[in-house]
Short mmCIF file of N, CA and C in Angstrom, two decimals:
data_model
loop_
_atom_site.label_atom_id
_atom_site.label_comp_id
_atom_site.label_asym_id
_atom_site.label_seq_id
_atom_site.Cartn_x
_atom_site.Cartn_y
_atom_site.Cartn_z
N UNK A 1 -56.72 -70.87 75.03
CA UNK A 1 -55.43 -71.52 75.14
C UNK A 1 -54.40 -70.76 74.30
N UNK A 2 -53.24 -70.51 74.87
CA UNK A 2 -52.19 -69.76 74.19
C UNK A 2 -51.55 -70.59 73.08
N UNK A 3 -51.14 -69.89 72.04
CA UNK A 3 -50.44 -70.59 70.95
C UNK A 3 -49.05 -70.99 71.41
N UNK A 4 -48.63 -72.18 70.98
CA UNK A 4 -47.27 -72.62 71.28
C UNK A 4 -46.29 -71.90 70.39
N UNK A 5 -45.15 -71.55 70.97
CA UNK A 5 -44.10 -70.92 70.18
C UNK A 5 -43.45 -71.96 69.28
N UNK A 6 -43.12 -71.55 68.09
CA UNK A 6 -42.38 -72.44 67.19
C UNK A 6 -40.91 -72.42 67.59
N UNK A 7 -40.16 -73.36 67.05
CA UNK A 7 -38.72 -73.38 67.31
C UNK A 7 -38.06 -72.11 66.77
N UNK A 8 -38.56 -71.61 65.64
CA UNK A 8 -38.02 -70.36 65.09
C UNK A 8 -38.28 -69.19 66.04
N UNK A 9 -39.45 -69.17 66.68
CA UNK A 9 -39.75 -68.13 67.67
C UNK A 9 -38.76 -68.20 68.83
N UNK A 10 -38.48 -69.41 69.30
CA UNK A 10 -37.53 -69.58 70.40
C UNK A 10 -36.12 -69.15 69.96
N UNK A 11 -35.74 -69.54 68.76
CA UNK A 11 -34.41 -69.21 68.25
C UNK A 11 -34.22 -67.70 68.17
N UNK A 12 -35.25 -67.01 67.72
CA UNK A 12 -35.18 -65.56 67.53
C UNK A 12 -35.77 -64.79 68.71
N UNK A 13 -35.83 -65.43 69.85
CA UNK A 13 -36.50 -64.85 71.02
C UNK A 13 -35.78 -63.71 71.70
N UNK A 14 -34.58 -63.37 71.29
CA UNK A 14 -33.89 -62.23 71.86
C UNK A 14 -33.06 -62.52 73.10
N UNK A 15 -32.91 -63.79 73.45
CA UNK A 15 -32.04 -64.10 74.59
C UNK A 15 -30.62 -63.67 74.28
N UNK A 16 -29.91 -63.26 75.31
CA UNK A 16 -28.51 -62.91 75.15
C UNK A 16 -27.69 -63.72 76.15
N UNK A 17 -26.46 -64.06 75.78
CA UNK A 17 -25.61 -64.81 76.71
C UNK A 17 -25.35 -64.00 77.98
N UNK A 18 -25.21 -64.71 79.08
CA UNK A 18 -24.83 -64.03 80.31
C UNK A 18 -23.85 -64.91 81.10
N UNK A 19 -23.04 -64.25 81.91
CA UNK A 19 -21.99 -64.92 82.67
C UNK A 19 -22.46 -65.14 84.10
N UNK A 20 -22.24 -66.34 84.59
CA UNK A 20 -22.53 -66.68 85.98
C UNK A 20 -21.16 -66.77 86.68
N UNK A 21 -20.90 -65.83 87.56
CA UNK A 21 -19.60 -65.79 88.25
C UNK A 21 -19.50 -66.83 89.35
N UNK A 22 -20.56 -66.99 90.11
CA UNK A 22 -20.56 -67.93 91.24
C UNK A 22 -21.54 -69.06 90.92
N UNK A 23 -21.03 -70.20 90.53
CA UNK A 23 -21.87 -71.34 90.19
C UNK A 23 -22.20 -72.06 91.50
N UNK A 24 -23.47 -72.27 91.80
CA UNK A 24 -23.83 -72.95 93.04
C UNK A 24 -23.32 -74.40 93.04
N UNK A 25 -22.84 -74.87 94.19
CA UNK A 25 -22.40 -76.26 94.26
C UNK A 25 -23.52 -77.22 93.83
N UNK A 26 -23.15 -78.19 93.03
CA UNK A 26 -24.13 -79.16 92.54
C UNK A 26 -24.80 -78.76 91.24
N UNK A 27 -24.64 -77.50 90.84
CA UNK A 27 -25.25 -77.05 89.58
C UNK A 27 -24.46 -77.60 88.40
N UNK A 28 -25.13 -77.77 87.24
CA UNK A 28 -24.40 -78.24 86.05
C UNK A 28 -23.22 -77.33 85.76
N UNK A 29 -22.06 -77.90 85.52
CA UNK A 29 -20.87 -77.15 85.20
C UNK A 29 -20.03 -76.76 86.42
N UNK A 30 -20.53 -76.99 87.63
CA UNK A 30 -19.81 -76.57 88.84
C UNK A 30 -18.44 -77.21 88.95
N UNK A 31 -18.38 -78.53 88.88
CA UNK A 31 -17.09 -79.22 88.99
C UNK A 31 -16.17 -78.89 87.83
N UNK A 32 -16.73 -78.87 86.66
CA UNK A 32 -15.95 -78.59 85.45
C UNK A 32 -15.33 -77.19 85.49
N UNK A 33 -16.07 -76.21 86.03
CA UNK A 33 -15.58 -74.83 86.09
C UNK A 33 -14.47 -74.68 87.12
N UNK A 34 -14.46 -75.55 88.12
CA UNK A 34 -13.41 -75.54 89.15
C UNK A 34 -13.18 -74.14 89.72
N UNK A 35 -14.28 -73.50 90.10
CA UNK A 35 -14.19 -72.17 90.70
C UNK A 35 -14.25 -71.03 89.71
N UNK A 36 -14.23 -71.33 88.42
CA UNK A 36 -14.29 -70.29 87.39
C UNK A 36 -15.72 -69.91 87.06
N UNK A 37 -15.86 -69.01 86.15
CA UNK A 37 -17.17 -68.53 85.73
C UNK A 37 -17.72 -69.41 84.60
N UNK A 38 -19.03 -69.30 84.37
CA UNK A 38 -19.71 -70.09 83.33
C UNK A 38 -20.58 -69.15 82.50
N UNK A 39 -20.61 -69.37 81.22
CA UNK A 39 -21.50 -68.62 80.35
C UNK A 39 -22.75 -69.46 80.07
N UNK A 40 -23.90 -68.81 80.16
CA UNK A 40 -25.15 -69.40 79.69
C UNK A 40 -25.38 -68.73 78.34
N UNK A 41 -25.23 -69.49 77.29
CA UNK A 41 -25.24 -68.96 75.93
C UNK A 41 -26.64 -68.51 75.53
N UNK A 42 -26.88 -68.45 74.24
CA UNK A 42 -28.20 -68.11 73.70
C UNK A 42 -28.44 -69.00 72.48
N UNK A 43 -29.71 -69.18 72.11
CA UNK A 43 -29.98 -70.00 70.92
C UNK A 43 -29.30 -69.46 69.67
N UNK A 44 -29.29 -68.15 69.48
CA UNK A 44 -28.66 -67.57 68.28
C UNK A 44 -27.15 -67.77 68.27
N UNK A 45 -26.52 -67.69 69.44
CA UNK A 45 -25.08 -67.90 69.51
C UNK A 45 -24.74 -69.35 69.19
N UNK A 46 -25.49 -70.28 69.73
CA UNK A 46 -25.27 -71.70 69.43
C UNK A 46 -25.47 -71.94 67.94
N UNK A 47 -26.51 -71.36 67.38
CA UNK A 47 -26.77 -71.48 65.94
C UNK A 47 -25.59 -70.97 65.12
N UNK A 48 -25.02 -69.85 65.54
CA UNK A 48 -23.86 -69.27 64.85
C UNK A 48 -22.68 -70.24 64.85
N UNK A 49 -22.41 -70.86 65.98
CA UNK A 49 -21.28 -71.80 66.05
C UNK A 49 -21.54 -73.05 65.21
N UNK A 50 -22.77 -73.55 65.22
CA UNK A 50 -23.08 -74.76 64.44
C UNK A 50 -22.92 -74.48 62.95
N UNK A 51 -23.25 -73.29 62.52
CA UNK A 51 -23.11 -72.92 61.10
C UNK A 51 -21.66 -72.90 60.64
N UNK A 52 -20.72 -72.87 61.56
CA UNK A 52 -19.30 -72.87 61.21
C UNK A 52 -18.76 -74.26 60.87
N UNK A 53 -19.53 -75.28 61.14
CA UNK A 53 -19.07 -76.65 60.90
C UNK A 53 -19.34 -76.98 59.43
N UNK A 54 -18.29 -77.19 58.68
CA UNK A 54 -18.38 -77.40 57.23
C UNK A 54 -18.83 -78.82 56.89
N UNK A 55 -19.28 -78.99 55.67
CA UNK A 55 -19.65 -80.30 55.16
C UNK A 55 -18.45 -81.25 55.30
N UNK A 56 -18.68 -82.43 55.84
CA UNK A 56 -17.62 -83.41 56.03
C UNK A 56 -16.98 -83.31 57.40
N UNK A 57 -17.27 -82.24 58.13
CA UNK A 57 -16.75 -82.08 59.49
C UNK A 57 -17.85 -82.38 60.50
N UNK A 58 -17.44 -82.74 61.69
CA UNK A 58 -18.37 -82.92 62.80
C UNK A 58 -17.72 -82.37 64.06
N UNK A 59 -18.53 -82.05 65.04
CA UNK A 59 -18.03 -81.59 66.33
C UNK A 59 -18.92 -82.21 67.40
N UNK A 60 -18.39 -82.35 68.58
CA UNK A 60 -19.21 -82.83 69.68
C UNK A 60 -19.82 -81.63 70.41
N UNK A 61 -20.80 -81.91 71.22
CA UNK A 61 -21.39 -80.87 72.04
C UNK A 61 -20.32 -80.23 72.92
N UNK A 62 -19.39 -81.03 73.42
CA UNK A 62 -18.32 -80.48 74.24
C UNK A 62 -17.39 -79.57 73.45
N UNK A 63 -17.14 -79.87 72.18
CA UNK A 63 -16.35 -78.97 71.33
C UNK A 63 -17.06 -77.63 71.20
N UNK A 64 -18.36 -77.69 71.00
CA UNK A 64 -19.17 -76.48 70.88
C UNK A 64 -19.13 -75.66 72.17
N UNK A 65 -19.28 -76.33 73.30
CA UNK A 65 -19.23 -75.66 74.60
C UNK A 65 -17.87 -75.01 74.83
N UNK A 66 -16.82 -75.70 74.45
CA UNK A 66 -15.46 -75.18 74.63
C UNK A 66 -15.28 -73.88 73.81
N UNK A 67 -15.78 -73.88 72.59
CA UNK A 67 -15.66 -72.70 71.73
C UNK A 67 -16.47 -71.52 72.29
N UNK A 68 -17.65 -71.81 72.79
CA UNK A 68 -18.48 -70.75 73.38
C UNK A 68 -17.81 -70.18 74.63
N UNK A 69 -17.28 -71.05 75.48
CA UNK A 69 -16.58 -70.58 76.68
C UNK A 69 -15.37 -69.74 76.30
N UNK A 70 -14.65 -70.15 75.28
CA UNK A 70 -13.47 -69.40 74.83
C UNK A 70 -13.87 -68.01 74.34
N UNK A 71 -14.98 -67.94 73.61
CA UNK A 71 -15.45 -66.63 73.12
C UNK A 71 -15.68 -65.67 74.28
N UNK A 72 -16.23 -66.18 75.36
CA UNK A 72 -16.59 -65.33 76.50
C UNK A 72 -15.51 -65.26 77.58
N UNK A 73 -14.40 -65.95 77.32
CA UNK A 73 -13.27 -65.96 78.26
C UNK A 73 -13.68 -66.43 79.66
N UNK A 74 -14.39 -67.54 79.68
CA UNK A 74 -14.78 -68.16 80.95
C UNK A 74 -14.34 -69.61 80.95
N UNK A 75 -14.48 -70.25 82.11
CA UNK A 75 -14.04 -71.63 82.25
C UNK A 75 -14.89 -72.61 81.45
N UNK A 76 -16.21 -72.44 81.47
CA UNK A 76 -17.10 -73.39 80.80
C UNK A 76 -18.34 -72.70 80.26
N UNK A 77 -19.01 -73.39 79.35
CA UNK A 77 -20.35 -73.01 78.90
C UNK A 77 -21.31 -74.00 79.54
N UNK A 78 -22.46 -73.53 79.95
CA UNK A 78 -23.44 -74.38 80.63
C UNK A 78 -23.80 -75.59 79.77
N UNK A 79 -23.63 -76.80 80.32
CA UNK A 79 -23.93 -77.99 79.54
C UNK A 79 -25.41 -78.16 79.24
N UNK A 80 -26.26 -77.79 80.17
CA UNK A 80 -27.70 -78.00 80.00
C UNK A 80 -28.28 -77.02 78.98
N UNK A 81 -28.03 -75.72 79.18
CA UNK A 81 -28.62 -74.75 78.26
C UNK A 81 -28.05 -74.90 76.85
N UNK A 82 -26.77 -75.24 76.73
CA UNK A 82 -26.19 -75.40 75.39
C UNK A 82 -26.87 -76.55 74.66
N UNK A 83 -27.13 -77.65 75.35
CA UNK A 83 -27.82 -78.79 74.73
C UNK A 83 -29.25 -78.41 74.34
N UNK A 84 -29.92 -77.68 75.20
CA UNK A 84 -31.30 -77.25 74.90
C UNK A 84 -31.30 -76.32 73.69
N UNK A 85 -30.37 -75.36 73.66
CA UNK A 85 -30.33 -74.42 72.54
C UNK A 85 -29.94 -75.11 71.25
N UNK A 86 -29.10 -76.12 71.33
CA UNK A 86 -28.73 -76.89 70.14
C UNK A 86 -29.96 -77.60 69.57
N UNK A 87 -30.78 -78.15 70.45
CA UNK A 87 -32.01 -78.80 70.01
C UNK A 87 -32.96 -77.79 69.38
N UNK A 88 -33.02 -76.57 69.94
CA UNK A 88 -33.85 -75.51 69.34
C UNK A 88 -33.37 -75.20 67.93
N UNK A 89 -32.05 -75.13 67.76
CA UNK A 89 -31.47 -74.86 66.44
C UNK A 89 -31.87 -75.94 65.44
N UNK A 90 -31.81 -77.18 65.88
CA UNK A 90 -32.16 -78.30 65.01
C UNK A 90 -33.63 -78.23 64.60
N UNK A 91 -34.49 -77.98 65.55
CA UNK A 91 -35.92 -77.91 65.25
C UNK A 91 -36.24 -76.69 64.36
N UNK A 92 -35.57 -75.58 64.61
CA UNK A 92 -35.78 -74.39 63.78
C UNK A 92 -35.31 -74.65 62.35
N UNK A 93 -34.19 -75.35 62.19
CA UNK A 93 -33.70 -75.68 60.85
C UNK A 93 -34.71 -76.56 60.11
N UNK A 94 -35.30 -77.49 60.82
CA UNK A 94 -36.29 -78.37 60.19
C UNK A 94 -37.57 -77.60 59.85
N UNK A 95 -37.93 -76.61 60.68
CA UNK A 95 -39.07 -75.75 60.33
C UNK A 95 -38.77 -74.99 59.05
N UNK A 96 -37.54 -74.50 58.94
CA UNK A 96 -37.13 -73.78 57.72
C UNK A 96 -37.16 -74.71 56.51
N UNK A 97 -36.69 -75.95 56.71
CA UNK A 97 -36.71 -76.94 55.61
C UNK A 97 -38.16 -77.12 55.13
N UNK A 98 -39.09 -77.24 56.08
CA UNK A 98 -40.50 -77.41 55.73
C UNK A 98 -41.07 -76.19 55.00
N UNK A 99 -40.46 -75.03 55.22
CA UNK A 99 -40.90 -73.79 54.57
C UNK A 99 -40.26 -73.63 53.20
N UNK A 100 -39.41 -74.59 52.81
CA UNK A 100 -38.82 -74.56 51.48
C UNK A 100 -37.44 -73.91 51.39
N UNK A 101 -36.82 -73.66 52.54
CA UNK A 101 -35.47 -73.09 52.53
C UNK A 101 -34.51 -74.14 51.96
N UNK A 102 -33.61 -73.76 51.05
CA UNK A 102 -32.68 -74.74 50.47
C UNK A 102 -31.79 -75.37 51.54
N UNK A 103 -31.46 -76.65 51.39
CA UNK A 103 -30.66 -77.36 52.39
C UNK A 103 -29.34 -76.68 52.74
N UNK A 104 -28.68 -76.07 51.75
CA UNK A 104 -27.39 -75.44 52.04
C UNK A 104 -27.52 -74.14 52.85
N UNK A 105 -28.74 -73.65 53.05
CA UNK A 105 -28.97 -72.45 53.85
C UNK A 105 -29.42 -72.79 55.28
N UNK A 106 -29.54 -74.08 55.57
CA UNK A 106 -29.99 -74.51 56.90
C UNK A 106 -28.82 -74.63 57.87
N UNK A 107 -29.11 -74.49 59.14
CA UNK A 107 -28.12 -74.75 60.18
C UNK A 107 -27.87 -76.26 60.20
N UNK A 108 -26.62 -76.71 60.01
CA UNK A 108 -26.33 -78.15 59.91
C UNK A 108 -26.23 -78.84 61.28
N UNK A 109 -27.33 -78.90 61.99
CA UNK A 109 -27.40 -79.47 63.33
C UNK A 109 -26.92 -80.90 63.38
N UNK A 110 -27.08 -81.64 62.31
CA UNK A 110 -26.72 -83.07 62.27
C UNK A 110 -25.21 -83.27 62.41
N UNK A 111 -24.43 -82.22 62.26
CA UNK A 111 -22.97 -82.32 62.36
C UNK A 111 -22.48 -82.22 63.81
N UNK A 112 -23.39 -82.05 64.76
CA UNK A 112 -23.00 -82.00 66.17
C UNK A 112 -23.38 -83.34 66.83
N UNK A 113 -22.36 -83.99 67.37
CA UNK A 113 -22.50 -85.30 67.97
C UNK A 113 -22.44 -85.22 69.49
N UNK A 114 -22.86 -86.29 70.10
CA UNK A 114 -22.70 -86.41 71.54
C UNK A 114 -21.26 -86.85 71.85
N UNK A 115 -20.93 -86.87 73.11
CA UNK A 115 -19.61 -87.30 73.56
C UNK A 115 -19.29 -88.68 72.98
N UNK A 116 -18.06 -88.86 72.56
CA UNK A 116 -17.65 -90.15 72.00
C UNK A 116 -18.10 -90.37 70.57
N UNK A 117 -18.63 -89.34 69.91
CA UNK A 117 -19.04 -89.47 68.51
C UNK A 117 -20.41 -90.09 68.32
N UNK A 118 -21.18 -90.21 69.40
CA UNK A 118 -22.51 -90.83 69.30
C UNK A 118 -23.52 -89.89 68.65
N UNK A 119 -24.44 -90.48 67.89
CA UNK A 119 -25.53 -89.70 67.33
C UNK A 119 -26.56 -89.42 68.41
N UNK A 120 -27.36 -88.39 68.22
CA UNK A 120 -28.29 -87.93 69.24
C UNK A 120 -29.72 -88.36 68.93
N UNK A 121 -30.30 -89.24 69.75
CA UNK A 121 -31.66 -89.70 69.49
C UNK A 121 -32.72 -88.62 69.72
N UNK A 122 -32.36 -87.51 70.36
CA UNK A 122 -33.33 -86.45 70.65
C UNK A 122 -33.46 -85.43 69.52
N UNK A 123 -32.61 -85.52 68.51
CA UNK A 123 -32.72 -84.62 67.37
C UNK A 123 -33.96 -84.95 66.55
N UNK A 124 -34.43 -84.01 65.73
CA UNK A 124 -35.59 -84.29 64.87
C UNK A 124 -35.34 -85.52 63.99
N UNK A 125 -36.23 -86.46 64.04
CA UNK A 125 -36.08 -87.67 63.24
C UNK A 125 -35.19 -88.72 63.87
N UNK A 126 -34.62 -88.41 65.02
CA UNK A 126 -33.79 -89.37 65.75
C UNK A 126 -32.47 -89.66 65.07
N UNK A 127 -31.84 -90.73 65.52
CA UNK A 127 -30.51 -91.10 65.01
C UNK A 127 -30.55 -91.48 63.53
N UNK A 128 -31.66 -92.07 63.09
CA UNK A 128 -31.75 -92.48 61.69
C UNK A 128 -31.67 -91.26 60.76
N UNK A 129 -32.39 -90.21 61.10
CA UNK A 129 -32.37 -88.99 60.28
C UNK A 129 -30.99 -88.32 60.33
N UNK A 130 -30.38 -88.28 61.52
CA UNK A 130 -29.06 -87.69 61.64
C UNK A 130 -28.06 -88.48 60.80
N UNK A 131 -28.14 -89.81 60.84
CA UNK A 131 -27.23 -90.65 60.05
C UNK A 131 -27.42 -90.41 58.55
N UNK A 132 -28.66 -90.23 58.14
CA UNK A 132 -28.97 -89.97 56.73
C UNK A 132 -28.35 -88.64 56.26
N UNK A 133 -28.51 -87.61 57.08
CA UNK A 133 -27.96 -86.30 56.73
C UNK A 133 -26.43 -86.30 56.78
N UNK A 134 -25.86 -87.01 57.73
CA UNK A 134 -24.40 -87.14 57.79
C UNK A 134 -23.87 -87.87 56.55
N UNK A 135 -24.58 -88.92 56.15
CA UNK A 135 -24.17 -89.68 54.96
C UNK A 135 -24.15 -88.77 53.72
N UNK A 136 -25.12 -87.87 53.63
CA UNK A 136 -25.15 -86.92 52.51
C UNK A 136 -23.93 -86.00 52.54
N UNK A 137 -23.35 -85.81 53.73
CA UNK A 137 -22.13 -85.00 53.89
C UNK A 137 -20.87 -85.84 53.71
N UNK A 138 -21.03 -87.14 53.48
CA UNK A 138 -19.86 -88.01 53.34
C UNK A 138 -19.33 -88.54 54.66
N UNK A 139 -20.14 -88.47 55.71
CA UNK A 139 -19.73 -88.93 57.04
C UNK A 139 -20.52 -90.20 57.35
N UNK A 140 -19.80 -91.25 57.69
CA UNK A 140 -20.42 -92.56 57.92
C UNK A 140 -20.67 -92.78 59.42
N UNK A 141 -21.89 -93.16 59.75
CA UNK A 141 -22.24 -93.56 61.11
C UNK A 141 -22.40 -95.07 61.12
N UNK A 142 -21.83 -95.71 62.11
CA UNK A 142 -21.88 -97.17 62.22
C UNK A 142 -22.46 -97.57 63.56
N UNK A 143 -23.00 -98.78 63.63
CA UNK A 143 -23.57 -99.25 64.90
C UNK A 143 -22.51 -99.40 65.99
N UNK A 144 -22.88 -99.02 67.18
CA UNK A 144 -22.08 -99.20 68.38
C UNK A 144 -23.06 -99.60 69.47
N UNK A 145 -23.07 -100.87 69.77
CA UNK A 145 -24.08 -101.44 70.67
C UNK A 145 -25.47 -101.09 70.13
N UNK A 146 -26.30 -100.41 70.90
CA UNK A 146 -27.66 -100.08 70.43
C UNK A 146 -27.76 -98.68 69.85
N UNK A 147 -26.60 -98.04 69.63
CA UNK A 147 -26.59 -96.69 69.11
C UNK A 147 -25.81 -96.63 67.81
N UNK A 148 -25.77 -95.44 67.24
CA UNK A 148 -24.95 -95.19 66.07
C UNK A 148 -23.87 -94.19 66.46
N UNK A 149 -22.70 -94.34 65.85
CA UNK A 149 -21.58 -93.45 66.17
C UNK A 149 -20.76 -93.17 64.92
N UNK A 150 -20.07 -92.04 64.95
CA UNK A 150 -19.10 -91.69 63.92
C UNK A 150 -17.74 -91.99 64.54
N UNK A 151 -17.11 -93.05 64.07
CA UNK A 151 -15.88 -93.51 64.69
C UNK A 151 -14.68 -92.60 64.41
N UNK A 152 -14.69 -91.92 63.28
CA UNK A 152 -13.56 -91.04 62.96
C UNK A 152 -13.88 -89.57 63.27
N UNK A 153 -14.74 -89.35 64.26
CA UNK A 153 -15.17 -87.98 64.56
C UNK A 153 -14.01 -87.08 64.96
N UNK A 154 -13.02 -87.61 65.68
CA UNK A 154 -11.90 -86.77 66.12
C UNK A 154 -11.12 -86.22 64.93
N UNK A 155 -10.99 -87.02 63.86
CA UNK A 155 -10.27 -86.56 62.67
C UNK A 155 -11.11 -85.59 61.84
N UNK A 156 -12.40 -85.58 62.08
CA UNK A 156 -13.31 -84.72 61.31
C UNK A 156 -13.67 -83.42 62.05
N UNK A 157 -13.11 -83.23 63.24
CA UNK A 157 -13.41 -82.04 64.02
C UNK A 157 -12.71 -80.83 63.40
N UNK A 158 -13.43 -79.70 63.25
CA UNK A 158 -12.78 -78.50 62.70
C UNK A 158 -11.60 -78.09 63.58
N UNK A 159 -10.59 -77.51 62.95
CA UNK A 159 -9.40 -77.08 63.70
C UNK A 159 -9.79 -76.15 64.83
N UNK A 160 -10.70 -75.23 64.56
CA UNK A 160 -11.15 -74.31 65.60
C UNK A 160 -12.53 -73.78 65.27
N UNK A 161 -13.43 -73.96 66.21
CA UNK A 161 -14.75 -73.35 66.08
C UNK A 161 -14.73 -71.96 66.70
N UNK A 162 -13.73 -71.74 67.53
CA UNK A 162 -13.69 -70.51 68.32
C UNK A 162 -13.33 -69.32 67.46
N UNK A 163 -13.70 -68.17 67.98
CA UNK A 163 -13.32 -66.91 67.35
C UNK A 163 -12.70 -66.04 68.42
N UNK A 164 -12.46 -64.81 68.10
CA UNK A 164 -11.89 -63.90 69.08
C UNK A 164 -12.88 -63.68 70.21
N UNK A 165 -12.41 -63.66 71.47
CA UNK A 165 -13.32 -63.37 72.58
C UNK A 165 -13.95 -62.00 72.42
N UNK A 166 -15.21 -61.90 72.87
CA UNK A 166 -15.92 -60.63 72.77
C UNK A 166 -15.33 -59.61 73.72
N UNK A 167 -15.36 -58.35 73.30
CA UNK A 167 -14.93 -57.27 74.20
C UNK A 167 -15.86 -57.25 75.40
N UNK A 168 -15.29 -57.02 76.55
CA UNK A 168 -16.09 -56.96 77.76
C UNK A 168 -16.41 -58.33 78.36
N UNK A 169 -15.95 -59.40 77.71
CA UNK A 169 -16.19 -60.73 78.27
C UNK A 169 -15.35 -60.88 79.54
N UNK A 170 -15.71 -61.81 80.34
CA UNK A 170 -14.97 -62.03 81.59
C UNK A 170 -13.51 -62.27 81.27
N UNK A 171 -12.62 -61.85 82.13
CA UNK A 171 -11.18 -61.97 81.89
C UNK A 171 -10.62 -63.31 82.32
N UNK A 172 -11.48 -64.23 82.66
CA UNK A 172 -11.02 -65.48 83.21
C UNK A 172 -10.85 -66.52 82.10
N UNK A 173 -9.66 -66.98 81.89
CA UNK A 173 -9.38 -68.06 80.95
C UNK A 173 -8.95 -69.28 81.71
N UNK A 174 -9.31 -70.43 81.21
CA UNK A 174 -8.90 -71.65 81.85
C UNK A 174 -7.80 -72.29 81.10
#
């Protein structure tokens, strides 16, 4: 039986972002791209963007996708792969934590929220762990129906996660 790859193996797996010029109808991101191109990011690129979120700040997955799309000068970043890569980043950070890496050197995955400021039950340790780590950053999560949410997330969003678009990126801006 083959050994399972760790989250760190997946994170450092060598994937590179690529641009999809023609998104098939019905595919994730098709409507949102409105005829534009889509970038399928990489785990390392997502990790890089998450590391830009400072203590006390939070961003939504859509904020992250917007910044990645801006970097590549395309209409959208793939919603499915970005969410998967974000989860890889979170699991890799927790593997590093278990290896004794200091907390301030970890990728702060807990600072990325779902749409509407909701906490993500699929992260390591679930919403309770995310709320605990956010509280250590001075960010309060409160109950919203059966979930937890950061109600002031819009005020805590970084001014810009984006950086300069990469050379050779698609010329299409939305």
